[in-house]
Amino acid sequence: MNSASRWITRRFAISASALTNRSKFYKKASVVPVSTSSFPLYNVFLDNRKLRTPSGKVLETESEPLALAIAHEWNSQKKYLNMAHMRLTGLLFTALDNPQALKKEDVVSKILEYLDTDTVLFRSSENEKLAELQQQKWDPLIKWASAEFDLKLKPSYSIVDVPSIESESRSNLQRYLLSYRFLPLIGVQYAVESVKSLLITLSVMAHRTDAEDAVEMTLLEQRFQSEIWGNVSA
């Protein structure tokens, strides 16, 4: 795990420890547009108080759906707060506080590191059925990404070899990712780390793959092996 990833994980832990098991101190979370902003901006309120990050910053976002989802996380809490059930809140806390003063170039650099170990670029060379399943499920994704971002990718069929990825392909992805602002990139990094695949994440971002299918592609080999061992056990 790289330093930026450790930082995100650590920030989640800090936020969680600060809020988990604390008694619920509000009745309702709601979303309120910021009237003084010249562009769409939203606050989350806990009763009549603005939600703030662990460092005291007001939680603001340009995304109304994100604000509504965060409010839903807080409204779903019971007698005691559980930060483990408020992933989006923790993620935005992390991005807004940014204690290491990361720039978006730093985040993009860390995201691109995952390309060398991307789940869909490693194929089975020992199990023919698994290899066929990987080809069926993952090849369309690689074909789409190659056309969409002008990439030249060659999967690896060995656990000791890395996939073949041309430097121009990295540059193309870097330019694309740098078109995003800092806050969305923190979300992208967290998604890539979660599914162990930049290509799957890009497909979700393009609305080509939904979250459920993304998880299925990520766990393809694990579930294949589970079915085999399950059949053997039976």
PDB file of C-alpha atoms in Angstrom:
ATOM      1  CA  MET A   1       0.000   0.000   0.000  1.00  0.00           C
ATOM      2  CA  ASN A   2       1.498   3.372  -1.006  1.00  0.00           C
ATOM      3  CA  SER A   3       1.814   6.403   1.281  1.00  0.00           C
ATOM      4  CA  ALA A   4      -1.256   8.184  -0.082  1.00  0.00           C
ATOM      5  CA  SER A   5      -3.353   5.044   0.357  1.00  0.00           C
ATOM      6  CA  ARG A   6      -2.086   4.614   3.913  1.00  0.00           C
ATOM      7  CA  TRP A   7      -2.974   8.246   4.546  1.00  0.00           C
ATOM      8  CA  ILE A   8      -6.565   7.746   3.348  1.00  0.00           C
ATOM      9  CA  THR A   9      -6.924   4.592   5.437  1.00  0.00           C
ATOM     10  CA  ARG A  10      -5.453   6.324   8.483  1.00  0.00           C
ATOM     11  CA  ARG A  11      -7.757   9.311   8.085  1.00  0.00           C
ATOM     12  CA  PHE A  12     -10.767   6.985   7.952  1.00  0.00           C
ATOM     13  CA  ALA A  13      -9.541   5.362  11.158  1.00  0.00           C
ATOM     14  CA  ILE A  14      -9.109   8.726  12.871  1.00  0.00           C
ATOM     15  CA  SER A  15     -12.572   9.886  11.810  1.00  0.00           C
ATOM     16  CA  ALA A  16     -14.080   6.584  12.877  1.00  0.00           C
ATOM     17  CA  SER A  17     -12.442   6.624  16.296  1.00  0.00           C
ATOM     18  CA  ALA A  18     -13.656  10.172  16.877  1.00  0.00           C
ATOM     19  CA  LEU A  19     -17.294   9.389  16.115  1.00  0.00           C
ATOM     20  CA  THR A  20     -17.870   5.662  16.575  1.00  0.00           C
ATOM     21  CA  ASN A  21     -19.850   4.795  19.721  1.00  0.00           C
ATOM     22  CA  ARG A  22     -20.647   8.438  20.375  1.00  0.00           C
ATOM     23  CA  SER A  23     -24.287   8.917  21.296  1.00  0.00           C
ATOM     24  CA  LYS A  24     -26.424  10.350  18.526  1.00  0.00           C
ATOM     25  CA  PHE A  25     -26.716  14.069  19.288  1.00  0.00           C
ATOM     26  CA  TYR A  26     -29.107  15.244  16.565  1.00  0.00           C
ATOM     27  CA  LYS A  27     -32.572  14.388  15.312  1.00  0.00           C
ATOM     28  CA  LYS A  28     -32.298  14.918  11.563  1.00  0.00           C
ATOM     29  CA  ALA A  29     -29.686  15.477   8.859  1.00  0.00           C
ATOM     30  CA  SER A  30     -30.657  17.641   5.899  1.00  0.00           C
ATOM     31  CA  VAL A  31     -29.108  19.229   2.812  1.00  0.00           C
ATOM     32  CA  VAL A  32     -29.176  23.000   2.385  1.00  0.00           C
ATOM     33  CA  PRO A  33     -27.915  24.892  -0.699  1.00  0.00           C
ATOM     34  CA  VAL A  34     -25.355  27.610   0.029  1.00  0.00           C
ATOM     35  CA  SER A  35     -27.203  30.789  -0.938  1.00  0.00           C
ATOM     36  CA  THR A  36     -24.072  32.961  -1.000  1.00  0.00           C
ATOM     37  CA  SER A  37     -22.256  30.778  -3.523  1.00  0.00           C
ATOM     38  CA  SER A  38     -22.039  31.815  -7.185  1.00  0.00           C
ATOM     39  CA  PHE A  39     -22.159  28.136  -8.207  1.00  0.00           C
ATOM     40  CA  PRO A  40     -24.091  25.143  -6.827  1.00  0.00           C
ATOM     41  CA  LEU A  41     -22.761  24.255  -3.387  1.00  0.00           C
ATOM     42  CA  TYR A  42     -24.378  22.244  -0.629  1.00  0.00           C
ATOM     43  CA  ASN A  43     -24.020  21.922   3.140  1.00  0.00           C
ATOM     44  CA  VAL A  44     -25.204  19.064   5.311  1.00  0.00           C
ATOM     45  CA  PHE A  45     -26.945  20.179   8.483  1.00  0.00           C
ATOM     46  CA  LEU A  46     -27.427  18.180  11.664  1.00  0.00           C
ATOM     47  CA  ASP A  47     -30.574  19.846  12.963  1.00  0.00           C
ATOM     48  CA  ASN A  48     -29.607  23.536  12.753  1.00  0.00           C
ATOM     49  CA  ARG A  49     -25.832  23.040  12.781  1.00  0.00           C
ATOM     50  CA  LYS A  50     -23.540  22.616   9.794  1.00  0.00           C
ATOM     51  CA  LEU A  51     -21.684  19.317   9.644  1.00  0.00           C
ATOM     52  CA  ARG A  52     -17.944  19.855  10.078  1.00  0.00           C
ATOM     53  CA  THR A  53     -14.869  17.732   9.437  1.00  0.00           C
ATOM     54  CA  PRO A  54     -12.664  16.491  12.310  1.00  0.00           C
ATOM     55  CA  SER A  55     -10.430  19.552  11.784  1.00  0.00           C
ATOM     56  CA  GLY A  56     -13.416  21.904  12.006  1.00  0.00           C
ATOM     57  CA  LYS A  57     -13.990  22.721   8.336  1.00  0.00           C
ATOM     58  CA  VAL A  58     -17.569  23.097   7.147  1.00  0.00           C
ATOM     59  CA  LEU A  59     -18.499  20.114   4.978  1.00  0.00           C
ATOM     60  CA  GLU A  60     -19.366  21.498   1.544  1.00  0.00           C
ATOM     61  CA  THR A  61     -19.756  19.796  -1.806  1.00  0.00           C
ATOM     62  CA  GLU A  62     -20.752  20.803  -5.323  1.00  0.00           C
ATOM     63  CA  SER A  63     -22.570  17.487  -5.737  1.00  0.00           C
ATOM     64  CA  GLU A  64     -26.147  17.478  -4.485  1.00  0.00           C
ATOM     65  CA  PRO A  65     -26.418  13.657  -4.833  1.00  0.00           C
ATOM     66  CA  LEU A  66     -23.299  13.284  -2.671  1.00  0.00           C
ATOM     67  CA  ALA A  67     -24.682  15.687  -0.079  1.00  0.00           C
ATOM     68  CA  LEU A  68     -27.981  13.785  -0.026  1.00  0.00           C
ATOM     69  CA  ALA A  69     -26.149  10.466   0.332  1.00  0.00           C
ATOM     70  CA  ILE A  70     -24.111  11.816   3.252  1.00  0.00           C
ATOM     71  CA  ALA A  71     -27.258  13.134   4.921  1.00  0.00           C
ATOM     72  CA  HIS A  72     -28.794   9.682   4.459  1.00  0.00           C
ATOM     73  CA  GLU A  73     -25.784   8.111   6.196  1.00  0.00           C
ATOM     74  CA  TRP A  74     -26.339  10.350   9.213  1.00  0.00           C
ATOM     75  CA  ASN A  75     -30.101   9.785   9.201  1.00  0.00           C
ATOM     76  CA  SER A  76     -29.492   6.028   9.166  1.00  0.00           C
ATOM     77  CA  GLN A  77     -27.571   6.106  12.443  1.00  0.00           C
ATOM     78  CA  LYS A  78     -29.285   4.637  15.489  1.00  0.00           C
ATOM     79  CA  LYS A  79     -28.624   5.364  19.156  1.00  0.00           C
ATOM     80  CA  TYR A  80     -24.847   5.439  18.682  1.00  0.00           C
ATOM     81  CA  LEU A  81     -22.833   6.731  15.734  1.00  0.00           C
ATOM     82  CA  ASN A  82     -20.863   4.209  13.704  1.00  0.00           C
ATOM     83  CA  MET A  83     -18.420   5.774  11.262  1.00  0.00           C
ATOM     84  CA  ALA A  84     -17.894   2.416   9.568  1.00  0.00           C
ATOM     85  CA  HIS A  85     -21.413   2.857   8.193  1.00  0.00           C
ATOM     86  CA  MET A  86     -20.657   6.361   6.890  1.00  0.00           C
ATOM     87  CA  ARG A  87     -18.083   5.750   4.176  1.00  0.00           C
ATOM     88  CA  LEU A  88     -18.985   8.757   2.045  1.00  0.00           C
ATOM     89  CA  THR A  89     -18.829  11.046   5.062  1.00  0.00           C
ATOM     90  CA  GLY A  90     -15.387   9.732   5.947  1.00  0.00           C
ATOM     91  CA  LEU A  91     -14.179  10.058   2.376  1.00  0.00           C
ATOM     92  CA  LEU A  92     -15.237  13.696   2.101  1.00  0.00           C
ATOM     93  CA  PHE A  93     -13.782  14.427   5.548  1.00  0.00           C
ATOM     94  CA  THR A  94     -10.478  13.043   4.280  1.00  0.00           C
ATOM     95  CA  ALA A  95     -10.535  15.049   1.062  1.00  0.00           C
ATOM     96  CA  LEU A  96     -11.484  18.337   2.716  1.00  0.00           C
ATOM     97  CA  ASP A  97      -9.017  18.145   5.607  1.00  0.00           C
ATOM     98  CA  ASN A  98      -6.101  16.996   3.397  1.00  0.00           C
ATOM     99  CA  PRO A  99      -3.544  17.205   6.245  1.00  0.00           C
ATOM    100  CA  GLN A 100      -0.636  16.231   3.977  1.00  0.00           C
ATOM    101  CA  ALA A 101      -1.442  19.092   1.595  1.00  0.00           C
ATOM    102  CA  LEU A 102      -1.527  16.737  -1.379  1.00  0.00           C
ATOM    103  CA  LYS A 103      -2.029  18.186  -4.840  1.00  0.00           C
ATOM    104  CA  LYS A 104      -4.080  16.494  -7.513  1.00  0.00           C
ATOM    105  CA  GLU A 105      -0.868  15.603  -9.370  1.00  0.00           C
ATOM    106  CA  ASP A 106       0.171  13.582  -6.318  1.00  0.00           C
ATOM    107  CA  VAL A 107      -3.129  11.721  -6.248  1.00  0.00           C
ATOM    108  CA  VAL A 108      -3.066  11.007  -9.993  1.00  0.00           C
ATOM    109  CA  SER A 109       0.458   9.631  -9.687  1.00  0.00           C
ATOM    110  CA  LYS A 110      -0.675   7.211  -6.980  1.00  0.00           C
ATOM    111  CA  ILE A 111      -3.746   6.180  -8.970  1.00  0.00           C
ATOM    112  CA  LEU A 112      -1.617   5.323 -12.003  1.00  0.00           C
ATOM    113  CA  GLU A 113       0.586   3.059  -9.894  1.00  0.00           C
ATOM    114  CA  TYR A 114      -2.346   0.651  -9.674  1.00  0.00           C
ATOM    115  CA  LEU A 115      -2.294   0.115 -13.436  1.00  0.00           C
ATOM    116  CA  ASP A 116       0.691  -2.241 -13.164  1.00  0.00           C
ATOM    117  CA  THR A 117      -1.257  -4.521 -10.833  1.00  0.00           C
ATOM    118  CA  ASP A 118      -4.714  -4.017 -12.329  1.00  0.00           C
ATOM    119  CA  THR A 119      -6.931  -7.023 -11.644  1.00  0.00           C
ATOM    120  CA  VAL A 120      -8.128  -7.398 -15.235  1.00  0.00           C
ATOM    121  CA  LEU A 121      -4.585  -7.416 -16.633  1.00  0.00           C
ATOM    122  CA  PHE A 122      -3.580 -10.628 -14.840  1.00  0.00           C
ATOM    123  CA  ARG A 123      -4.848 -13.863 -16.355  1.00  0.00           C
ATOM    124  CA  SER A 124      -4.806 -17.487 -15.333  1.00  0.00           C
ATOM    125  CA  SER A 125      -2.335 -19.735 -17.146  1.00  0.00           C
ATOM    126  CA  GLU A 126      -3.180 -22.861 -15.158  1.00  0.00           C
ATOM    127  CA  ASN A 127      -6.959 -23.179 -15.348  1.00  0.00           C
ATOM    128  CA  GLU A 128      -8.482 -23.144 -18.811  1.00  0.00           C
ATOM    129  CA  LYS A 129     -12.036 -22.544 -17.600  1.00  0.00           C
ATOM    130  CA  LEU A 130     -10.961 -19.599 -15.464  1.00  0.00           C
ATOM    131  CA  ALA A 131      -8.950 -18.172 -18.360  1.00  0.00           C
ATOM    132  CA  GLU A 132     -12.019 -18.410 -20.605  1.00  0.00           C
ATOM    133  CA  LEU A 133     -14.166 -16.691 -17.993  1.00  0.00           C
ATOM    134  CA  GLN A 134     -11.617 -13.903 -17.572  1.00  0.00           C
ATOM    135  CA  GLN A 135     -11.489 -13.441 -21.322  1.00  0.00           C
ATOM    136  CA  GLN A 136     -15.277 -13.315 -21.527  1.00  0.00           C
ATOM    137  CA  LYS A 137     -15.734 -10.839 -18.673  1.00  0.00           C
ATOM    138  CA  TRP A 138     -12.595  -8.722 -18.860  1.00  0.00           C
ATOM    139  CA  ASP A 139     -11.639  -8.502 -22.536  1.00  0.00           C
ATOM    140  CA  PRO A 140     -14.612  -6.250 -23.469  1.00  0.00           C
ATOM    141  CA  LEU A 141     -13.532  -3.877 -20.704  1.00  0.00           C
ATOM    142  CA  ILE A 142      -9.947  -3.751 -21.984  1.00  0.00           C
ATOM    143  CA  LYS A 143     -11.198  -3.255 -25.548  1.00  0.00           C
ATOM    144  CA  TRP A 144     -13.414  -0.366 -24.429  1.00  0.00           C
ATOM    145  CA  ALA A 145     -10.668   1.305 -22.365  1.00  0.00           C
ATOM    146  CA  SER A 146      -8.155   0.914 -25.189  1.00  0.00           C
ATOM    147  CA  ALA A 147     -10.475   2.679 -27.624  1.00  0.00           C
ATOM    148  CA  GLU A 148     -11.727   5.286 -25.147  1.00  0.00           C
ATOM    149  CA  PHE A 149      -8.301   6.398 -23.902  1.00  0.00           C
ATOM    150  CA  ASP A 150      -6.076   5.283 -26.796  1.00  0.00           C
ATOM    151  CA  LEU A 151      -4.299   2.647 -24.713  1.00  0.00           C
ATOM    152  CA  LYS A 152      -2.062  -0.244 -25.659  1.00  0.00           C
ATOM    153  CA  LEU A 153      -2.380  -2.914 -22.998  1.00  0.00           C
ATOM    154  CA  LYS A 154      -1.252  -6.521 -22.972  1.00  0.00           C
ATOM    155  CA  PRO A 155      -2.348  -8.757 -20.064  1.00  0.00           C
ATOM    156  CA  SER A 156       0.133 -10.894 -18.184  1.00  0.00           C
ATOM    157  CA  TYR A 157      -0.280 -14.655 -17.940  1.00  0.00           C
ATOM    158  CA  SER A 158       2.350 -15.023 -15.233  1.00  0.00           C
ATOM    159  CA  ILE A 159       2.348 -13.938 -11.598  1.00  0.00           C
ATOM    160  CA  VAL A 160       5.988 -12.888 -11.923  1.00  0.00           C
ATOM    161  CA  ASP A 161       5.566 -10.693 -15.014  1.00  0.00           C
ATOM    162  CA  VAL A 162       3.824  -7.332 -15.147  1.00  0.00           C
ATOM    163  CA  PRO A 163       1.399  -6.464 -17.951  1.00  0.00           C
ATOM    164  CA  SER A 164       2.748  -4.646 -20.989  1.00  0.00           C
ATOM    165  CA  ILE A 165       1.693  -0.993 -20.791  1.00  0.00           C
ATOM    166  CA  GLU A 166       3.219   1.566 -23.128  1.00  0.00           C
ATOM    167  CA  SER A 167       4.355   4.902 -21.701  1.00  0.00           C
ATOM    168  CA  GLU A 168       2.043   6.759 -24.075  1.00  0.00           C
ATOM    169  CA  SER A 169      -0.887   4.898 -22.540  1.00  0.00           C
ATOM    170  CA  ARG A 170       0.115   6.115 -19.082  1.00  0.00           C
ATOM    171  CA  SER A 171       0.381   9.662 -20.395  1.00  0.00           C
ATOM    172  CA  ASN A 172      -3.090   9.469 -21.918  1.00  0.00           C
ATOM    173  CA  LEU A 173      -4.584   8.276 -18.646  1.00  0.00           C
ATOM    174  CA  GLN A 174      -2.665  10.915 -16.720  1.00  0.00           C
ATOM    175  CA  ARG A 175      -4.088  13.703 -18.898  1.00  0.00           C
ATOM    176  CA  TYR A 176      -7.585  12.337 -18.471  1.00  0.00           C
ATOM    177  CA  LEU A 177      -7.352  12.041 -14.696  1.00  0.00           C
ATOM    178  CA  LEU A 178      -5.829  15.502 -14.352  1.00  0.00           C
ATOM    179  CA  SER A 179      -8.976  16.919 -15.945  1.00  0.00           C
ATOM    180  CA  TYR A 180     -10.708  16.182 -12.634  1.00  0.00           C
ATOM    181  CA  ARG A 181     -10.437  18.344  -9.558  1.00  0.00           C
ATOM    182  CA  PHE A 182      -8.868  17.255  -6.294  1.00  0.00           C
ATOM    183  CA  LEU A 183     -11.981  16.143  -4.400  1.00  0.00           C
ATOM    184  CA  PRO A 184     -13.277  13.758  -7.094  1.00  0.00           C
ATOM    185  CA  LEU A 185      -9.773  12.314  -7.487  1.00  0.00           C
ATOM    186  CA  ILE A 186      -9.715  11.297  -3.827  1.00  0.00           C
ATOM    187  CA  GLY A 187     -12.888   9.342  -4.535  1.00  0.00           C
ATOM    188  CA  VAL A 188     -11.330   7.783  -7.631  1.00  0.00           C
ATOM    189  CA  GLN A 189      -8.279   6.696  -5.662  1.00  0.00           C
ATOM    190  CA  TYR A 190     -10.424   5.124  -2.970  1.00  0.00           C
ATOM    191  CA  ALA A 191     -12.466   3.270  -5.604  1.00  0.00           C
ATOM    192  CA  VAL A 192      -9.363   2.016  -7.419  1.00  0.00           C
ATOM    193  CA  GLU A 193      -7.866   0.810  -4.156  1.00  0.00           C
ATOM    194  CA  SER A 194     -11.127  -0.926  -3.217  1.00  0.00           C
ATOM    195  CA  VAL A 195     -11.591  -2.878  -6.462  1.00  0.00           C
ATOM    196  CA  LYS A 196      -7.861  -3.197  -7.234  1.00  0.00           C
ATOM    197  CA  SER A 197      -8.481  -1.966 -10.764  1.00  0.00           C
ATOM    198  CA  LEU A 198      -8.151   1.401 -12.467  1.00  0.00           C
ATOM    199  CA  LEU A 199      -9.814   0.050 -15.612  1.00  0.00           C
ATOM    200  CA  ILE A 200     -12.925  -1.145 -13.779  1.00  0.00           C
ATOM    201  CA  THR A 201     -13.136   2.189 -11.970  1.00  0.00           C
ATOM    202  CA  LEU A 202     -12.895   4.120 -15.237  1.00  0.00           C
ATOM    203  CA  SER A 203     -15.708   2.010 -16.665  1.00  0.00           C
ATOM    204  CA  VAL A 204     -17.924   2.855 -13.691  1.00  0.00           C
ATOM    205  CA  MET A 205     -17.051   6.545 -14.025  1.00  0.00           C
ATOM    206  CA  ALA A 206     -18.136   6.404 -17.676  1.00  0.00           C
ATOM    207  CA  HIS A 207     -21.459   4.797 -16.647  1.00  0.00           C
ATOM    208  CA  ARG A 208     -20.527   1.765 -18.722  1.00  0.00           C
ATOM    209  CA  THR A 209     -20.452  -0.533 -15.695  1.00  0.00           C
ATOM    210  CA  ASP A 210     -22.654  -0.307 -12.624  1.00  0.00           C
ATOM    211  CA  ALA A 211     -21.383  -0.894  -9.099  1.00  0.00           C
ATOM    212  CA  GLU A 212     -22.777  -4.426  -8.868  1.00  0.00           C
ATOM    213  CA  ASP A 213     -21.102  -5.546 -12.099  1.00  0.00           C
ATOM    214  CA  ALA A 214     -17.872  -3.869 -11.004  1.00  0.00           C
ATOM    215  CA  VAL A 215     -17.827  -5.968  -7.845  1.00  0.00           C
ATOM    216  CA  GLU A 216     -18.586  -9.107  -9.864  1.00  0.00           C
ATOM    217  CA  MET A 217     -15.635  -8.430 -12.179  1.00  0.00           C
ATOM    218  CA  THR A 218     -13.377  -7.722  -9.227  1.00  0.00           C
ATOM    219  CA  LEU A 219     -14.291 -10.952  -7.425  1.00  0.00           C
ATOM    220  CA  LEU A 220     -14.413 -13.115 -10.547  1.00  0.00           C
ATOM    221  CA  GLU A 221     -11.431 -15.325  -9.704  1.00  0.00           C
ATOM    222  CA  GLN A 222     -12.272 -15.520  -6.006  1.00  0.00           C
ATOM    223  CA  ARG A 223     -15.817 -16.686  -6.692  1.00  0.00           C
ATOM    224  CA  PHE A 224     -14.642 -19.115  -9.354  1.00  0.00           C
ATOM    225  CA  GLN A 225     -12.284 -20.735  -6.861  1.00  0.00           C
ATOM    226  CA  SER A 226     -14.991 -20.761  -4.181  1.00  0.00           C
ATOM    227  CA  GLU A 227     -17.344 -22.638  -6.495  1.00  0.00           C
ATOM    228  CA  ILE A 228     -14.670 -25.238  -7.206  1.00  0.00           C
ATOM    229  CA  TRP A 229     -13.818 -25.809  -3.565  1.00  0.00           C
ATOM    230  CA  GLY A 230     -17.496 -25.791  -2.688  1.00  0.00           C
ATOM    231  CA  ASN A 231     -18.142 -28.551  -5.210  1.00  0.00           C
ATOM    232  CA  VAL A 232     -15.178 -30.553  -3.916  1.00  0.00           C
ATOM    233  CA  SER A 233     -16.400 -30.196  -0.332  1.00  0.00           C
ATOM    234  CA  ALA A 234     -19.872 -31.324  -1.347  1.00  0.00           C
TER     235      ALA A 234
END
